[in-house]
């Protein structure tokens, strides 16, 4: 086989020289720098078919002797480090460019653009070091992550027990399981919802970066339904709406808590992430709708029993009915739905943007 010269394309940065050699299926590569001259030899398929190809380049300024290269099925990429980080007027010592050499416009940058790229990399490195130093300065980071991991694990186990218990009872008892849900599930739901108060405290003390207000809306709203509507009225405890409220709550949480639990150990499962940011879109409004039905069903009971009603002077009337407070709460419930839905949608959008940046 005769020896030929391949097509070579070049570009530079302040610290590096990039060469792209148009040679597919390259083998027997021999690339080195001696006396500031790059020597390239290889066998492969180039412009003249399968042959031996070689070339040499005398660099304009000193370069380091170490050469890195990476060959693909279609080409060979070669990177050479400059001795000094500076911009070269041209690549070769001789002013006249070799015929086989041409600019690599896919990687080509003017000096000003290269300087901007270099500055951006420096700023990114400084920001990364700054973030890492801030993280290292927190001596309690491991303790905080451990606490958050255990909290989310306990909540996940609690809501999983509720979900599995209700599902099994539904398959065995059918519709009959609707009417004794409270007496079977209430103790565990009480435990989980009392634990959920920590979700308001955690952002207040800086343990998590989520907003306090959305968390407070959800925790307070659920606890009103659980403790005031279901817990205080025995007449509500045997209604089917209890089943639907508990089942929707637990379905949402068995995906939310493991997502946060894995985030504490910097682990991301794509399927779980998709479920966490997608399944709430139909379930969360359905949960609020079930809560609203529970409130509406409780109104005549509160009117009849006068429970939590506030006695008033005779001039103002007999009493201030608690059902009127619940009617106001009913309006606020749907306002909270809008606020929380917008907050969760923004979280989902930020998460998807972050994933796209990582993929790019």
Short mmCIF file of N, CA and C in Angstrom, two decimals, residues 113-205:
data_model
loop_
_atom_site.label_atom_id
_atom_site.label_comp_id
_atom_site.label_asym_id
_atom_site.label_seq_id
_atom_site.Cartn_x
_atom_site.Cartn_y
_atom_site.Cartn_z
N UNK A 113 -14.23 35.08 21.17
CA UNK A 113 -15.18 34.05 21.59
C UNK A 113 -14.51 33.02 22.50
N UNK A 114 -13.27 32.66 22.16
CA UNK A 114 -12.53 31.71 22.98
C UNK A 114 -12.27 32.26 24.38
N UNK A 115 -11.99 33.57 24.46
CA UNK A 115 -11.77 34.20 25.76
C UNK A 115 -13.05 34.18 26.59
N UNK A 116 -14.20 34.42 25.94
CA UNK A 116 -15.48 34.37 26.65
C UNK A 116 -15.76 32.95 27.15
N UNK A 117 -15.46 31.95 26.32
CA UNK A 117 -15.65 30.57 26.72
C UNK A 117 -14.74 30.23 27.90
N UNK A 118 -13.48 30.68 27.84
CA UNK A 118 -12.53 30.43 28.92
C UNK A 118 -12.99 31.09 30.21
N UNK A 119 -13.49 32.33 30.10
CA UNK A 119 -13.97 33.05 31.28
C UNK A 119 -15.19 32.34 31.88
N UNK A 120 -16.07 31.85 31.01
CA UNK A 120 -17.26 31.15 31.50
C UNK A 120 -16.87 29.88 32.25
N UNK A 121 -15.86 29.15 31.74
CA UNK A 121 -15.40 27.95 32.42
C UNK A 121 -14.78 28.28 33.77
N UNK A 122 -14.01 29.39 33.81
CA UNK A 122 -13.42 29.79 35.09
C UNK A 122 -14.49 30.14 36.11
N UNK A 123 -15.53 30.89 35.66
CA UNK A 123 -16.61 31.27 36.57
C UNK A 123 -17.37 30.05 37.06
N UNK A 124 -17.59 29.09 36.13
CA UNK A 124 -18.29 27.86 36.52
C UNK A 124 -17.48 27.09 37.55
N UNK A 125 -16.15 27.05 37.36
CA UNK A 125 -15.29 26.35 38.31
C UNK A 125 -15.30 27.04 39.67
N UNK A 126 -15.25 28.39 39.64
CA UNK A 126 -15.27 29.16 40.90
C UNK A 126 -16.59 28.93 41.64
N UNK A 127 -17.70 28.95 40.89
CA UNK A 127 -19.01 28.73 41.50
C UNK A 127 -19.11 27.34 42.10
N UNK A 128 -18.57 26.35 41.38
CA UNK A 128 -18.61 24.98 41.87
C UNK A 128 -17.80 24.84 43.15
N UNK A 129 -16.60 25.44 43.16
CA UNK A 129 -15.76 25.41 44.36
C UNK A 129 -16.45 26.12 45.52
N UNK A 130 -17.12 27.25 45.19
CA UNK A 130 -17.81 28.01 46.23
C UNK A 130 -18.94 27.20 46.84
N UNK A 131 -19.71 26.52 45.98
CA UNK A 131 -20.82 25.70 46.47
C UNK A 131 -20.30 24.56 47.31
N UNK A 132 -19.24 23.89 46.81
CA UNK A 132 -18.68 22.77 47.55
C UNK A 132 -18.11 23.21 48.89
N UNK A 133 -17.50 24.41 48.90
CA UNK A 133 -16.93 24.89 50.17
C UNK A 133 -18.03 25.21 51.17
N UNK A 134 -19.17 25.75 50.65
CA UNK A 134 -20.28 26.04 51.54
C UNK A 134 -20.86 24.76 52.12
N UNK A 135 -20.92 23.74 51.25
CA UNK A 135 -21.44 22.46 51.72
C UNK A 135 -20.52 21.86 52.77
N UNK A 136 -19.22 21.94 52.50
CA UNK A 136 -18.26 21.37 53.45
C UNK A 136 -18.26 22.12 54.77
N UNK A 137 -18.63 23.42 54.74
CA UNK A 137 -18.61 24.21 55.96
C UNK A 137 -19.74 23.83 56.92
N UNK A 138 -20.76 23.12 56.43
CA UNK A 138 -21.87 22.72 57.28
C UNK A 138 -21.51 21.39 57.97
N UNK A 139 -21.14 21.44 59.24
CA UNK A 139 -20.72 20.19 59.91
C UNK A 139 -21.88 19.24 60.19
N UNK A 140 -23.13 19.75 60.07
CA UNK A 140 -24.29 18.93 60.40
C UNK A 140 -25.01 18.42 59.16
N UNK A 141 -24.37 18.56 57.99
CA UNK A 141 -25.04 18.17 56.75
C UNK A 141 -25.43 16.69 56.78
N UNK A 142 -24.51 15.83 57.19
CA UNK A 142 -24.81 14.41 57.26
C UNK A 142 -25.95 14.10 58.21
N UNK A 143 -25.97 14.81 59.35
CA UNK A 143 -27.04 14.60 60.34
C UNK A 143 -28.38 15.05 59.78
N UNK A 144 -28.39 16.19 59.06
CA UNK A 144 -29.63 16.70 58.46
C UNK A 144 -30.17 15.73 57.42
N UNK A 145 -29.27 15.25 56.55
CA UNK A 145 -29.70 14.31 55.51
C UNK A 145 -30.20 13.01 56.13
N UNK A 146 -29.53 12.57 57.21
CA UNK A 146 -29.96 11.35 57.89
C UNK A 146 -31.35 11.50 58.48
N UNK A 147 -31.61 12.66 59.10
CA UNK A 147 -32.93 12.92 59.67
C UNK A 147 -34.00 12.95 58.58
N UNK A 148 -33.73 13.67 57.48
CA UNK A 148 -34.71 13.76 56.39
C UNK A 148 -34.96 12.40 55.75
N UNK A 149 -33.89 11.61 55.61
CA UNK A 149 -34.04 10.27 55.03
C UNK A 149 -34.96 9.41 55.91
N UNK A 150 -34.70 9.43 57.23
CA UNK A 150 -35.49 8.61 58.14
C UNK A 150 -36.94 9.11 58.21
N UNK A 151 -37.12 10.43 58.19
CA UNK A 151 -38.49 10.97 58.21
C UNK A 151 -39.28 10.49 57.00
N UNK A 152 -38.69 10.63 55.81
CA UNK A 152 -39.39 10.22 54.59
C UNK A 152 -39.58 8.70 54.55
N UNK A 153 -38.63 7.95 55.09
CA UNK A 153 -38.77 6.50 55.13
C UNK A 153 -39.94 6.09 56.01
N UNK A 154 -40.04 6.70 57.21
CA UNK A 154 -41.14 6.37 58.13
C UNK A 154 -42.48 6.72 57.50
N UNK A 155 -42.57 7.89 56.87
CA UNK A 155 -43.83 8.29 56.22
C UNK A 155 -44.18 7.36 55.06
N UNK A 156 -43.15 6.96 54.31
CA UNK A 156 -43.39 6.03 53.20
C UNK A 156 -43.92 4.70 53.71
N UNK A 157 -43.34 4.18 54.79
CA UNK A 157 -43.80 2.91 55.35
C UNK A 157 -45.21 3.04 55.90
N UNK A 158 -45.51 4.18 56.55
CA UNK A 158 -46.84 4.39 57.10
C UNK A 158 -47.92 4.44 56.02
N UNK A 159 -47.69 5.25 54.99
CA UNK A 159 -48.69 5.36 53.92
C UNK A 159 -48.74 4.10 53.07
N UNK A 160 -47.62 3.37 52.96
CA UNK A 160 -47.64 2.09 52.25
C UNK A 160 -48.53 1.09 52.98
N UNK A 161 -48.44 1.07 54.32
CA UNK A 161 -49.29 0.18 55.11
C UNK A 161 -50.75 0.52 54.88
N UNK A 162 -51.06 1.83 54.88
CA UNK A 162 -52.45 2.26 54.65
C UNK A 162 -52.92 1.83 53.26
N UNK A 163 -52.10 2.07 52.24
CA UNK A 163 -52.48 1.77 50.86
C UNK A 163 -52.69 0.26 50.67
N UNK A 164 -51.75 -0.54 51.16
CA UNK A 164 -51.84 -2.00 50.99
C UNK A 164 -53.04 -2.54 51.77
N UNK A 165 -53.23 -2.08 53.00
CA UNK A 165 -54.34 -2.54 53.83
C UNK A 165 -55.68 -2.25 53.17
N UNK A 166 -55.82 -1.03 52.66
CA UNK A 166 -57.08 -0.65 52.03
C UNK A 166 -57.30 -1.41 50.73
N UNK A 167 -56.23 -1.64 49.97
CA UNK A 167 -56.35 -2.37 48.70
C UNK A 167 -56.76 -3.81 48.93
N UNK A 168 -56.14 -4.46 49.91
CA UNK A 168 -56.47 -5.86 50.22
C UNK A 168 -57.92 -5.96 50.71
N UNK A 169 -58.33 -5.07 51.59
CA UNK A 169 -59.70 -5.08 52.10
C UNK A 169 -60.71 -4.82 50.98
N UNK A 170 -60.34 -3.96 50.02
CA UNK A 170 -61.24 -3.68 48.90
C UNK A 170 -61.46 -4.93 48.05
N UNK A 171 -60.38 -5.70 47.81
CA UNK A 171 -60.51 -6.91 47.00
C UNK A 171 -61.29 -8.00 47.75
N UNK A 172 -61.11 -8.06 49.07
CA UNK A 172 -61.77 -9.11 49.84
C UNK A 172 -63.23 -8.76 50.15
N UNK A 173 -63.47 -7.53 50.63
CA UNK A 173 -64.80 -7.14 51.11
C UNK A 173 -65.61 -6.36 50.08
N UNK A 174 -64.95 -5.86 49.05
CA UNK A 174 -65.67 -5.07 48.05
C UNK A 174 -66.14 -3.75 48.63
N UNK A 175 -67.37 -3.35 48.31
CA UNK A 175 -67.89 -2.06 48.75
C UNK A 175 -68.10 -1.99 50.26
N UNK A 176 -68.20 -3.14 50.91
CA UNK A 176 -68.38 -3.13 52.37
C UNK A 176 -67.18 -2.50 53.08
N UNK A 177 -66.00 -2.54 52.42
CA UNK A 177 -64.81 -1.96 53.04
C UNK A 177 -64.88 -0.43 53.09
N UNK A 178 -65.80 0.18 52.30
CA UNK A 178 -65.91 1.64 52.29
C UNK A 178 -66.34 2.18 53.65
N UNK A 179 -67.18 1.40 54.36
CA UNK A 179 -67.91 1.97 55.48
C UNK A 179 -67.24 1.76 56.84
N UNK A 180 -66.17 0.97 56.90
CA UNK A 180 -65.45 0.83 58.17
C UNK A 180 -63.97 1.20 58.02
N UNK A 181 -63.67 2.00 56.97
CA UNK A 181 -62.28 2.42 56.73
C UNK A 181 -61.72 3.18 57.91
N UNK A 182 -62.50 4.09 58.47
CA UNK A 182 -61.98 4.94 59.55
C UNK A 182 -61.54 4.10 60.74
N UNK A 183 -62.37 3.14 61.14
CA UNK A 183 -62.07 2.35 62.35
C UNK A 183 -60.86 1.44 62.13
N UNK A 184 -60.54 1.13 60.89
CA UNK A 184 -59.40 0.24 60.61
C UNK A 184 -58.11 1.00 60.36
N UNK A 185 -58.23 2.18 59.75
CA UNK A 185 -57.05 2.91 59.25
C UNK A 185 -56.72 4.14 60.09
N UNK A 186 -57.66 4.64 60.85
CA UNK A 186 -57.52 5.97 61.47
C UNK A 186 -56.26 6.12 62.31
N UNK A 187 -55.91 5.10 63.12
CA UNK A 187 -54.75 5.24 64.01
C UNK A 187 -53.47 5.51 63.22
N UNK A 188 -53.25 4.76 62.13
CA UNK A 188 -52.06 4.97 61.32
C UNK A 188 -52.11 6.32 60.61
N UNK A 189 -53.30 6.71 60.16
CA UNK A 189 -53.42 8.00 59.48
C UNK A 189 -53.19 9.15 60.46
N UNK A 190 -53.68 8.99 61.71
CA UNK A 190 -53.39 10.00 62.74
C UNK A 190 -51.88 10.15 62.92
N UNK A 191 -51.19 9.01 63.02
CA UNK A 191 -49.74 9.04 63.21
C UNK A 191 -49.04 9.76 62.06
N UNK A 192 -49.38 9.38 60.82
CA UNK A 192 -48.72 9.98 59.64
C UNK A 192 -48.99 11.48 59.54
N UNK A 193 -50.23 11.88 59.81
CA UNK A 193 -50.57 13.30 59.66
C UNK A 193 -50.02 14.16 60.80
N UNK A 194 -49.85 13.58 61.98
CA UNK A 194 -49.17 14.32 63.05
C UNK A 194 -47.68 14.47 62.72
N UNK A 195 -47.11 13.42 62.15
CA UNK A 195 -45.71 13.50 61.70
C UNK A 195 -45.55 14.55 60.61
N UNK A 196 -46.57 14.72 59.78
CA UNK A 196 -46.48 15.64 58.64
C UNK A 196 -46.32 17.10 59.06
N UNK A 197 -46.58 17.41 60.32
CA UNK A 197 -46.35 18.78 60.81
C UNK A 197 -44.88 19.16 60.64
N UNK A 198 -43.99 18.16 60.64
CA UNK A 198 -42.56 18.42 60.42
C UNK A 198 -42.31 19.04 59.06
N UNK A 199 -43.20 18.82 58.09
CA UNK A 199 -43.01 19.39 56.75
C UNK A 199 -43.20 20.89 56.72
N UNK A 200 -43.84 21.43 57.74
CA UNK A 200 -43.94 22.88 57.89
C UNK A 200 -42.73 23.40 58.66
N UNK A 201 -42.28 22.62 59.64
CA UNK A 201 -41.14 23.04 60.46
C UNK A 201 -39.83 22.98 59.68
N UNK A 202 -39.66 21.95 58.85
CA UNK A 202 -38.39 21.75 58.14
C UNK A 202 -37.97 22.96 57.30
N UNK A 203 -38.85 23.53 56.45
CA UNK A 203 -38.43 24.74 55.71
C UNK A 203 -38.27 25.96 56.59
N UNK A 204 -39.00 26.01 57.71
CA UNK A 204 -38.87 27.16 58.62
C UNK A 204 -37.48 27.23 59.23
N UNK A 205 -36.89 26.07 59.54
CA UNK A 205 -35.56 26.04 60.17
C UNK A 205 -34.46 25.84 59.14
#
